[in-house]
Amino acid sequence: MTLAQKYENEAGKLTGISPSVSPGSVAWRSPSNIALIKYWGKRDFQLPQNPSLSFVLEESFTETSVEYRYRGNNGNTGSGNLKVDFMFEGQPNFVFDLRINAFLQKVAEFLPFISHFEFKIESRNSFPHSSGIASSASAMSSLALCLVSIEKDLFGTLKNDKDFFTKASFIARLGSGSAARSVYGDWSVWGKNKLIRGSTDEAAVNVNNELKPVFKSLADAILIVDSGKKEVSSSQGHKTMDGHPFASARYRQARENLEKLINAMVIGDEQSFISVVENEALSLHAMMISGNVGYSLLKEATWNIIGRIREFRMKSGLFLAFTLDAGPNVHLLYQLKDAEAIKPFIFSELLSLCENKHWIDDRIGKGPERLF
Ligand code: PMV
């Protein structure tokens, strides 16, 4: 049975609400994540064409609070008729409002109590809105965690952590694919693959136990080359993989890279880690360039930063690698213990290539936290 079938079957039990139920509230802080094996290309509803692997950030997160109040069961329900008041950083936001409404309508299939309540949702990010950090993973995972907590609080379900976070990941995925990987601390894999037992396309799983400690204490210097809105969104980008001439080779490459990377992280092979991570970053952008219609989100400064990172690695012999999200900003990964050697390099050689010398000093994070 798929997770979707399981949650659909269980949905019938999530409707019997006593009209005297008290209003309640819940809030979660949930991180953004950076993928090292990239999800690029989807099938059906938010299912990935290949497995992906990421770690969550510590400093880059969204806090979402949800207040809920019973509004009755007599004719005004149904997922097409939701009552949601949404504020982003204290202001109404029309674009986000539409996205949240569409998300709630979708997830009402698995959380049918949603249509019996009215909601007041407030959300804020730890990072500036236009900082080039993708906020959909942290935004959608924090909201998913709130909704699943409401289920738990109202119906006494999901008592076991594994059940709770699997459902949170499943629900988050329906809002934004990469959000599925933001409900856990440290490293997660989303997408069925041979190496990770229990892996599935429907939700992410946490994969910390087997990894060598060096990979559990990575710093991530996020070098902001351009904080503006992307010219082509990720959802448009995923679509360019449908009918892309290199699609099947790319999905095979991602699977092979996942195996290589996990093996490297289990045995502590830093050289293989670097070569896979950088190959994934550039392959993602190669797909954008070679699609129909091709485009590039990379800027001259992106290439210059990459060149300087590679040169500094050669000279210093230190462990450092770059990765890229779907945008021009560079994530420079290194070990926290090497910060004293690497920070002067960032300051003297990289910041002059960043927009207003802007960077975010981040690292692998502990994962989401329930605030109340
Ligand atoms: O979750 P989406 O639809 O925003 O897509 C994310 C795509 C990448 O960030 C480029 C890669 C990834 O796996 O996070």
Tab-separated table of C-alpha atoms in Angstrom, residues 152-365:
chain	number	residue	atom	x	y	z
A	152	LYS	CA	-2.096	14.680	16.725
A	153	ASP	CA	-3.529	17.112	19.305
A	154	LEU	CA	-7.144	16.701	18.171
A	155	PHE	CA	-7.289	12.981	17.459
A	156	GLY	CA	-4.463	11.485	19.533
A	157	THR	CA	-2.922	9.901	16.420
A	158	LEU	CA	0.750	9.864	15.265
A	159	LYS	CA	2.104	9.273	18.788
A	160	ASN	CA	5.174	7.552	17.469
A	161	ASP	CA	7.828	9.963	16.129
A	162	LYS	CA	8.474	7.942	12.989
A	163	ASP	CA	4.770	8.030	12.044
A	164	PHE	CA	4.555	11.722	12.880
A	165	PHE	CA	7.552	12.842	10.808
A	166	THR	CA	6.766	10.528	7.887
A	167	LYS	CA	3.318	12.077	7.604
A	168	ALA	CA	4.750	15.595	8.041
A	169	SER	CA	7.228	14.884	5.244
A	170	PHE	CA	4.491	13.456	3.007
A	171	ILE	CA	2.281	16.524	3.572
A	172	ALA	CA	5.204	18.960	3.143
A	173	ARG	CA	6.063	17.295	-0.167
A	174	LEU	CA	2.630	18.169	-1.532
A	175	GLY	CA	3.453	21.862	-0.977
A	176	SER	CA	7.002	21.776	-2.340
A	177	GLY	CA	9.017	18.669	-3.206
A	178	SER	CA	12.191	19.742	-1.441
A	179	ALA	CA	10.166	20.577	1.718
A	180	ALA	CA	9.797	16.815	2.290
A	181	ARG	CA	13.485	16.820	3.324
A	182	SER	CA	13.139	19.668	5.850
A	183	VAL	CA	11.219	17.848	8.596
A	184	TYR	CA	14.319	16.097	9.994
A	185	GLY	CA	17.642	17.214	11.426
A	186	ASP	CA	20.933	16.846	9.533
A	187	TRP	CA	20.811	14.608	6.443
A	188	SER	CA	17.773	13.235	4.612
A	189	VAL	CA	17.073	11.298	1.459
A	190	TRP	CA	13.859	11.648	-0.486
A	191	GLY	CA	13.123	9.137	-3.233
A	192	LYS	CA	13.178	5.384	-3.548
A	193	ASN	CA	16.643	3.901	-3.929
A	194	LYS	CA	18.490	0.652	-3.347
A	195	LEU	CA	20.782	1.795	-0.549
A	196	ILE	CA	18.391	3.210	2.018
A	197	ARG	CA	15.919	0.803	3.528
A	198	GLY	CA	12.430	2.291	3.760
A	199	SER	CA	13.175	5.032	1.215
A	200	THR	CA	10.158	6.119	-0.808
A	201	ASP	CA	9.164	8.679	-3.419
A	202	GLU	CA	6.305	9.826	-1.175
A	203	ALA	CA	8.281	11.111	1.827
A	204	ALA	CA	11.852	11.653	2.961
A	205	VAL	CA	13.773	9.560	5.491
A	206	ASN	CA	16.507	10.642	7.869
A	207	VAL	CA	19.959	9.186	7.168
A	208	ASN	CA	22.366	10.241	9.895
A	209	ASN	CA	23.370	7.061	11.613
A	210	GLU	CA	25.783	5.553	9.159
A	211	LEU	CA	27.659	8.724	8.213
A	212	LYS	CA	31.201	9.558	9.274
A	213	PRO	CA	31.410	12.460	11.772
A	214	VAL	CA	33.258	14.773	9.333
A	215	PHE	CA	30.082	15.038	7.306
A	216	LYS	CA	27.972	15.852	10.365
A	217	SER	CA	29.783	19.076	11.136
A	218	LEU	CA	29.843	20.899	7.827
A	219	ALA	CA	29.702	24.648	7.557
A	220	ASP	CA	27.859	26.223	4.633
A	221	ALA	CA	28.949	29.723	3.597
A	222	ILE	CA	26.119	30.938	1.378
A	223	LEU	CA	27.655	33.473	-1.002
A	224	ILE	CA	24.959	35.759	-2.347
A	225	VAL	CA	25.749	36.663	-5.938
A	226	ASP	CA	22.266	37.930	-6.707
A	227	SER	CA	19.371	38.235	-4.279
A	228	GLY	CA	16.773	39.090	-6.939
A	229	LYS	CA	13.848	36.934	-7.953
A	230	LYS	CA	14.853	34.104	-10.305
A	231	GLU	CA	14.061	34.647	-13.983
A	232	VAL	CA	12.734	31.079	-14.234
A	233	SER	CA	11.096	29.489	-11.182
A	234	SER	CA	11.879	25.958	-10.021
A	235	SER	CA	8.395	24.756	-10.996
A	236	GLN	CA	8.968	25.972	-14.549
A	237	GLY	CA	12.423	24.396	-14.437
A	238	HIS	CA	11.086	20.979	-13.401
A	239	LYS	CA	8.727	21.112	-16.390
A	240	THR	CA	11.612	21.575	-18.829
A	241	MET	CA	12.742	18.052	-17.875
A	242	ASP	CA	9.607	16.597	-19.526
A	243	GLY	CA	10.822	15.658	-22.980
A	244	HIS	CA	14.362	16.873	-22.254
A	245	PRO	CA	16.735	14.947	-24.564
A	246	PHE	CA	19.079	14.153	-21.645
A	247	ALA	CA	16.391	13.389	-19.044
A	248	SER	CA	16.918	9.648	-18.722
A	249	ALA	CA	20.712	10.041	-18.602
A	250	ARG	CA	20.292	12.696	-15.909
A	251	TYR	CA	18.026	10.512	-13.748
A	252	ARG	CA	20.495	7.631	-14.072
A	253	GLN	CA	23.393	9.939	-13.192
A	254	ALA	CA	21.562	11.181	-10.079
A	255	ARG	CA	20.987	7.576	-8.906
A	256	GLU	CA	24.622	6.680	-9.475
A	257	ASN	CA	25.784	9.864	-7.777
A	258	LEU	CA	23.561	9.141	-4.775
A	259	GLU	CA	25.170	5.726	-4.333
A	260	LYS	CA	28.665	7.155	-4.760
A	261	LEU	CA	27.980	9.967	-2.311
A	262	ILE	CA	26.455	7.786	0.384
A	263	ASN	CA	29.338	5.327	0.078
A	264	ALA	CA	31.823	8.210	0.324
A	265	MET	CA	30.060	9.524	3.432
A	266	VAL	CA	29.977	6.102	5.077
A	267	ILE	CA	33.687	5.429	4.562
A	268	GLY	CA	34.813	9.060	4.978
A	269	ASP	CA	36.125	9.552	1.424
A	270	GLU	CA	36.418	13.341	1.097
A	271	GLN	CA	37.750	13.369	-2.489
A	272	SER	CA	34.793	11.396	-3.844
A	273	PHE	CA	32.432	13.598	-1.828
A	274	ILE	CA	33.861	16.715	-3.497
A	275	SER	CA	33.736	15.312	-7.018
A	276	VAL	CA	30.150	14.039	-6.729
A	277	VAL	CA	28.844	17.198	-5.050
A	278	GLU	CA	30.349	19.539	-7.644
A	279	ASN	CA	29.296	17.285	-10.519
A	280	GLU	CA	25.680	17.379	-9.249
A	281	ALA	CA	25.687	21.163	-8.946
A	282	LEU	CA	26.924	21.703	-12.486
A	283	SER	CA	24.732	18.933	-13.945
A	284	LEU	CA	21.641	20.661	-12.524
A	285	HIS	CA	22.561	23.852	-14.362
A	286	ALA	CA	23.580	21.932	-17.486
A	287	MET	CA	19.999	20.622	-17.632
A	288	MET	CA	18.659	24.180	-17.593
A	289	ILE	CA	21.047	25.275	-20.357
A	290	SER	CA	20.361	22.277	-22.610
A	291	GLY	CA	16.563	22.151	-22.263
A	292	ASN	CA	14.022	23.527	-24.682
A	293	VAL	CA	13.928	26.570	-24.197
A	294	GLY	CA	17.394	26.705	-22.591
A	295	TYR	CA	18.313	29.265	-19.956
A	296	SER	CA	21.004	29.876	-17.366
A	297	LEU	CA	20.646	31.265	-13.857
A	298	LEU	CA	24.398	31.453	-13.336
A	299	LYS	CA	26.225	34.792	-13.376
A	300	GLU	CA	29.806	35.668	-14.127
A	301	ALA	CA	30.481	36.017	-10.395
A	302	THR	CA	29.216	32.449	-9.854
A	303	TRP	CA	31.902	31.116	-12.205
A	304	ASN	CA	34.544	33.334	-10.654
A	305	ILE	CA	33.707	32.095	-7.155
A	306	ILE	CA	33.813	28.472	-8.359
A	307	GLY	CA	37.229	29.097	-9.939
A	308	ARG	CA	38.608	30.644	-6.750
A	309	ILE	CA	37.264	27.809	-4.582
A	310	ARG	CA	38.948	25.212	-6.798
A	311	GLU	CA	42.197	27.147	-6.857
A	312	PHE	CA	42.212	27.609	-3.079
A	313	ARG	CA	41.505	23.888	-2.602
A	314	MET	CA	44.498	23.004	-4.779
A	315	LYS	CA	46.767	25.406	-2.939
A	316	SER	CA	45.644	24.695	0.619
A	317	GLY	CA	44.846	20.988	0.389
A	318	LEU	CA	41.818	21.683	2.602
A	319	PHE	CA	38.462	19.945	2.298
A	320	LEU	CA	36.060	22.378	0.664
A	321	ALA	CA	33.430	21.962	-2.049
A	322	PHE	CA	30.807	24.094	-3.707
A	323	THR	CA	27.215	23.371	-4.540
A	324	LEU	CA	24.508	25.428	-6.217
A	325	ASP	CA	20.772	25.653	-5.798
A	326	ALA	CA	18.544	26.644	-8.722
A	327	GLY	CA	20.094	30.115	-8.784
A	328	PRO	CA	23.391	31.989	-9.042
A	329	ASN	CA	24.400	31.848	-5.349
A	330	VAL	CA	27.183	29.530	-4.264
A	331	HIS	CA	27.147	27.309	-1.178
A	332	LEU	CA	30.705	26.745	0.005
A	333	LEU	CA	30.898	23.630	2.174
A	334	TYR	CA	33.783	23.019	4.561
A	335	GLN	CA	34.439	21.467	7.915
A	336	LEU	CA	33.677	23.634	10.941
A	337	LYS	CA	37.088	22.739	12.366
A	338	ASP	CA	38.758	24.459	9.354
A	339	ALA	CA	36.851	27.722	9.831
A	340	GLU	CA	39.949	29.603	10.984
A	341	ALA	CA	41.716	28.826	7.706
A	342	ILE	CA	38.721	29.221	5.417
A	343	LYS	CA	37.068	32.373	6.722
A	344	PRO	CA	40.031	34.625	5.775
A	345	PHE	CA	39.785	33.145	2.244
A	346	ILE	CA	36.063	33.977	2.143
A	347	PHE	CA	36.707	37.531	3.327
A	348	SER	CA	39.666	38.286	1.113
A	349	GLU	CA	38.773	36.468	-2.112
A	350	LEU	CA	35.067	35.725	-2.292
A	351	LEU	CA	33.087	38.543	-0.698
A	352	SER	CA	34.197	41.067	-3.315
A	353	LEU	CA	32.335	38.902	-5.856
A	354	CYS	CA	29.117	38.865	-3.799
A	355	GLU	CA	26.275	41.355	-4.073
A	356	ASN	CA	27.060	44.045	-1.488
A	357	LYS	CA	29.522	41.567	0.091
A	358	HIS	CA	26.496	39.655	1.311
A	359	TRP	CA	26.880	36.107	2.638
A	360	ILE	CA	25.203	33.898	5.241
A	361	ASP	CA	27.382	32.022	7.688
A	362	ASP	CA	25.375	28.819	8.044
A	363	ARG	CA	25.955	25.143	8.877
A	364	ILE	CA	24.237	21.784	9.181
A	365	GLY	CA	21.246	22.167	11.455
